[in-house]
N, CA and C atoms as an extended XYZ file, in Angstrom:
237
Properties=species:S:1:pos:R:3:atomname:S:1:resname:S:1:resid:I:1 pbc="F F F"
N       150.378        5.959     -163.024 N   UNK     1
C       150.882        5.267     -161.862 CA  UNK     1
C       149.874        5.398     -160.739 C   UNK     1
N       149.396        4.463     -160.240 N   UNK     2
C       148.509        3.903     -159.263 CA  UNK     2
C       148.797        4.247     -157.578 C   UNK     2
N       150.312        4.155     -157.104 N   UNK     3
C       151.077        3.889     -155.723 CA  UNK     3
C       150.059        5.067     -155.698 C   UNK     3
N       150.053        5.091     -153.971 N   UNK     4
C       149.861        5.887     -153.217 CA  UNK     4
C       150.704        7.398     -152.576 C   UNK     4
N       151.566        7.493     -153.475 N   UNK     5
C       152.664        8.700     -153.384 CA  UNK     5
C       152.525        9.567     -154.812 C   UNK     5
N       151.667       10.685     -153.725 N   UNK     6
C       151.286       11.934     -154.944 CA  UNK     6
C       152.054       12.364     -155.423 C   UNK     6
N       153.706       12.700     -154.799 N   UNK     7
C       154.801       13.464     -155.132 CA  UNK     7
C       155.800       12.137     -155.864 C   UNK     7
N       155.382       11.416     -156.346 N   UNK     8
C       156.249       10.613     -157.253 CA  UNK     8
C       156.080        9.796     -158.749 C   UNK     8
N       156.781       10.131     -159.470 N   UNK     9
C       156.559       10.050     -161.047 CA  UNK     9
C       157.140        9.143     -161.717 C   UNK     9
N       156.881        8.384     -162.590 N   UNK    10
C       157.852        7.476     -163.567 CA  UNK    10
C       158.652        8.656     -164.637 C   UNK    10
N       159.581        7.910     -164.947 N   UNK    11
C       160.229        9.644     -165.581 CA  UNK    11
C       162.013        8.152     -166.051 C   UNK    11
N       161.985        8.250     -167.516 N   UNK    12
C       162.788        8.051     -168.077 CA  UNK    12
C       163.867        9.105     -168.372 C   UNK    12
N       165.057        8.677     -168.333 N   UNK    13
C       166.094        9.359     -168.695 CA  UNK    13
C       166.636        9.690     -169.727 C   UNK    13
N       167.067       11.055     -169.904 N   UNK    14
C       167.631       11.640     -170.979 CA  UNK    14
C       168.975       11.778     -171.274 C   UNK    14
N       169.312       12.541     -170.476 N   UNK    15
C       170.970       12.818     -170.744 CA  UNK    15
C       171.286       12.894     -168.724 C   UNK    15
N       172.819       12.742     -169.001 N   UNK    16
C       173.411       13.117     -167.802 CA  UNK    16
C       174.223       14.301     -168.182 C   UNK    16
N       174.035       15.495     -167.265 N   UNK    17
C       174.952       16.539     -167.162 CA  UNK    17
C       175.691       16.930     -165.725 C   UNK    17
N       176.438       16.187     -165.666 N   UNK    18
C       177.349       16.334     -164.025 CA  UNK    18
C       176.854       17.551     -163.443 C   UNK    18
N       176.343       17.673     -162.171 N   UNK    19
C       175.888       16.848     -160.963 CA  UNK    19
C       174.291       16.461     -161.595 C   UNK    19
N       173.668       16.898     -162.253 N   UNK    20
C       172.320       16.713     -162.527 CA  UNK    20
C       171.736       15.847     -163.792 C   UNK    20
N       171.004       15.128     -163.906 N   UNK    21
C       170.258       14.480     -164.532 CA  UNK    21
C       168.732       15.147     -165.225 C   UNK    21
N       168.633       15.265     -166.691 N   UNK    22
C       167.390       15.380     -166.859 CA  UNK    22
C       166.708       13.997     -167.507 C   UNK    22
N       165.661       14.059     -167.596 N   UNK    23
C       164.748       13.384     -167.465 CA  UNK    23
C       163.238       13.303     -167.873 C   UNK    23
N       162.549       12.610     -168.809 N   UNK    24
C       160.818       12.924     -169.049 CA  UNK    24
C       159.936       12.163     -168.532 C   UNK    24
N       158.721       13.096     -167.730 N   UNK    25
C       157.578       11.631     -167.078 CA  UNK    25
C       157.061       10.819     -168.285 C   UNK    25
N       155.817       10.565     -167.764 N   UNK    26
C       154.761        9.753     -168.911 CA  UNK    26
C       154.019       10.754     -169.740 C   UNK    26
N       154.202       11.828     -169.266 N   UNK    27
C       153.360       13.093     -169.465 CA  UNK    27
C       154.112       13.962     -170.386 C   UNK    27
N       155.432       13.667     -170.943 N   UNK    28
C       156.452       14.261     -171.701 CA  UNK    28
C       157.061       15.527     -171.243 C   UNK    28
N       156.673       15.730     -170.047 N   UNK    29
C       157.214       17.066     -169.288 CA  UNK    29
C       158.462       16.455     -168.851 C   UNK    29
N       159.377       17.724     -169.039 N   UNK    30
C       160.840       17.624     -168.576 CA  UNK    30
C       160.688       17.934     -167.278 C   UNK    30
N       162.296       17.324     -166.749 N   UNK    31
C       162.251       17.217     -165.087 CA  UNK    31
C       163.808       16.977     -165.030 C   UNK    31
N       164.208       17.935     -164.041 N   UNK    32
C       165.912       17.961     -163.601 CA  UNK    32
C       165.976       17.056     -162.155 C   UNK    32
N       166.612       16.249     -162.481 N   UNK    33
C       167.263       15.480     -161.058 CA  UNK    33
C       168.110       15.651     -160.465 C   UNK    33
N       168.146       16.288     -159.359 N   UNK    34
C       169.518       17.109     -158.200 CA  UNK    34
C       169.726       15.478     -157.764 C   UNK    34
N       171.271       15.217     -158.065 N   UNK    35
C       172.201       14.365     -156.992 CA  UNK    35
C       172.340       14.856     -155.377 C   UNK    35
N       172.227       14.433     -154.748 N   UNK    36
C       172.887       14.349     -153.582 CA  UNK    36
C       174.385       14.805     -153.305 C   UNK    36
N       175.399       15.414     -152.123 N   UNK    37
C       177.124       14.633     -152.177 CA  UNK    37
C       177.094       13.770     -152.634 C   UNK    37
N       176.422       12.393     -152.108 N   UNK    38
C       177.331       11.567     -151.332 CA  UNK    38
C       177.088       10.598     -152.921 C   UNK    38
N       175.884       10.709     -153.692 N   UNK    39
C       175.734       10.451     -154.780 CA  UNK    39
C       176.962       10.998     -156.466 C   UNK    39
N       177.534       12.118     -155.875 N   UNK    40
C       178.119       12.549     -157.032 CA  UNK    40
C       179.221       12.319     -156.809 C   UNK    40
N       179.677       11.602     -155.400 N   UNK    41
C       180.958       11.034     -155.213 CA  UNK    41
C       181.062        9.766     -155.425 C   UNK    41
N       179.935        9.487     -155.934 N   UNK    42
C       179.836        7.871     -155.797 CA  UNK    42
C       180.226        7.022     -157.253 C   UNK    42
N       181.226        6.311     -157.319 N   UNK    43
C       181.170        6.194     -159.221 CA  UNK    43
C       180.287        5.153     -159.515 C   UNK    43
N       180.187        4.108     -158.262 N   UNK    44
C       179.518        3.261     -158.608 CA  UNK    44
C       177.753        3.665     -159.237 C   UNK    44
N       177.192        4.957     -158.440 N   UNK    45
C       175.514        5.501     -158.445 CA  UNK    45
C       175.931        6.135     -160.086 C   UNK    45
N       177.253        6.524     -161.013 N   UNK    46
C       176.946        7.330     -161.939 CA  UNK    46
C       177.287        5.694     -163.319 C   UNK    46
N       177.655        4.889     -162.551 N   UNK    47
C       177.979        3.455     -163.597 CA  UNK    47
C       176.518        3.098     -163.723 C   UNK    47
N       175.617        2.683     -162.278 N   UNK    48
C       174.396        2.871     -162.537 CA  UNK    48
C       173.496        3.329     -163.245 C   UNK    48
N       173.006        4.767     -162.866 N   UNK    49
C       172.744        6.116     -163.832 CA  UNK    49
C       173.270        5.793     -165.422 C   UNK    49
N       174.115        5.227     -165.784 N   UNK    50
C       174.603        4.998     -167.302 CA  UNK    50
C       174.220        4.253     -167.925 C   UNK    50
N       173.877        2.711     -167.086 N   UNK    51
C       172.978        1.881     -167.239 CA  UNK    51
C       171.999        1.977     -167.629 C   UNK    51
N       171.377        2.439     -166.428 N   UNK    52
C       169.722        3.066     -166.808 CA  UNK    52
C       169.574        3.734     -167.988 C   UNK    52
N       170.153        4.565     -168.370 N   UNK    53
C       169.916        5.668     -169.351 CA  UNK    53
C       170.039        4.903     -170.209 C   UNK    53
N       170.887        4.046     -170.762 N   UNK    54
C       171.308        2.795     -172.371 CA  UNK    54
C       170.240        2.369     -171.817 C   UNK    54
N       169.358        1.652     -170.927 N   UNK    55
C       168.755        0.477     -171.262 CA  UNK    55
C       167.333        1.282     -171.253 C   UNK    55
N       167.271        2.658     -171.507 N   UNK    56
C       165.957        3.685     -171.260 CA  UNK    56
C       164.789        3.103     -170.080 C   UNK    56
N       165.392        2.729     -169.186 N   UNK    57
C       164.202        2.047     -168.192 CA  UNK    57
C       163.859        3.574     -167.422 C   UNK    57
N       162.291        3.309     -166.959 N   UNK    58
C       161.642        4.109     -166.354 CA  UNK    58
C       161.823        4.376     -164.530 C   UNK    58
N       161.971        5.662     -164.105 N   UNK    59
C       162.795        4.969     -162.695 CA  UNK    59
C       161.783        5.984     -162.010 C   UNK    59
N       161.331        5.870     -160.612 N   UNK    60
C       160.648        6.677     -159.873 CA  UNK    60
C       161.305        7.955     -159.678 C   UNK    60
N       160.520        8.773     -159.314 N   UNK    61
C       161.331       10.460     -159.115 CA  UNK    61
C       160.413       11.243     -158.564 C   UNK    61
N       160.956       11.879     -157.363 N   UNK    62
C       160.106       12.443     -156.484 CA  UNK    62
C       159.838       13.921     -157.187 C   UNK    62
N       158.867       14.229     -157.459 N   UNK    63
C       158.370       15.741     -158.156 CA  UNK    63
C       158.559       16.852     -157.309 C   UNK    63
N       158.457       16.716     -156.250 N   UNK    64
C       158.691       17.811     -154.770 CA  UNK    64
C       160.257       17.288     -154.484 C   UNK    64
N       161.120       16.490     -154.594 N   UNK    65
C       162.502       17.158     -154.042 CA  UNK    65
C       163.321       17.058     -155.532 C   UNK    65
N       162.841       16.439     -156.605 N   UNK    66
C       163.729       16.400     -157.818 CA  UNK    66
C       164.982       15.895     -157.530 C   UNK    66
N       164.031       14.466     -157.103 N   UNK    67
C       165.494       13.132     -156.859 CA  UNK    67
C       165.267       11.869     -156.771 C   UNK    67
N       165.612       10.969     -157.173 N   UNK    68
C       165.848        9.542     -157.413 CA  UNK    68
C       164.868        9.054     -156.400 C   UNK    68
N       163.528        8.099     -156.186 N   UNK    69
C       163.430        7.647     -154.748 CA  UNK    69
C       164.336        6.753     -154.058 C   UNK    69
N       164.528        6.726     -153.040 N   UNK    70
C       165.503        5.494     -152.786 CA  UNK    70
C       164.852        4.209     -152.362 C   UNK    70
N       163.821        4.215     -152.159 N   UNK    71
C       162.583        2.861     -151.908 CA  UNK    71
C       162.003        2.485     -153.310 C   UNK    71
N       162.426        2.802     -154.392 N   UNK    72
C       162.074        2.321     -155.704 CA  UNK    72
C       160.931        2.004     -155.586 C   UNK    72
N       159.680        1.331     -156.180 N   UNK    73
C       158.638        1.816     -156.328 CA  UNK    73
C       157.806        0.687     -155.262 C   UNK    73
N       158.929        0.704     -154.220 N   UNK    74
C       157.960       -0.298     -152.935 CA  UNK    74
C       157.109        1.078     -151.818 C   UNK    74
N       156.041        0.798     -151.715 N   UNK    75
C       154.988        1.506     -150.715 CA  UNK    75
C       155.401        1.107     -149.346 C   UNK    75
N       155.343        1.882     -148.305 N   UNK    76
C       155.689        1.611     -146.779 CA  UNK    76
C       154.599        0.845     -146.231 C   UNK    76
N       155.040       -0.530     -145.470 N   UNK    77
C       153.662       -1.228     -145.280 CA  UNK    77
C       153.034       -0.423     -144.508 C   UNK    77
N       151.623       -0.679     -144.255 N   UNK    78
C       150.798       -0.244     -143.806 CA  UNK    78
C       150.279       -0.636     -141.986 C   UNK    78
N       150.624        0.384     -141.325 N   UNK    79
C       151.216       -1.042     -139.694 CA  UNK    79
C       149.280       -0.582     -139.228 C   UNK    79
């Protein structure tokens, strides 16, 4: 991955284990994904999450907080 964000990884999903998600980069290293509250209250973010995981798509993941990005793999323009 090319972006300009050192602390963020492509990383397909493995299993879901309530509140946490694991997960493998491109690099086959495992990686745990901490939910948020407001995320593990959310049913709609775990219908999502279920999605993703059946359709094995690759999703960004920040390596320094071990969590979902929420800007998906758009870069902050450049002012």
């Amino acid at each position: 991955m090319e972006l300009n964000q050192k602390h963020v990884v492509a990383a397909q999903l493995e299993t879901i284990k309530y509140p946490k998600i694991i997960a493998h980069t491109e690099n086959g290293s495992s990686l745990t994904i901490e939910t948020n509250e407001k995320q593990r209250d959310d049913p709609a973010f775990w219908q999502a999450i279920s999605a993703i995981l059946k359709a094995h798509l690759w999703v960004p993941v920040s390596t320094r907080l071990h969590q979902l990005t929420d800007s998906d793999w758009l870069m902050p323009d450049p002012a």
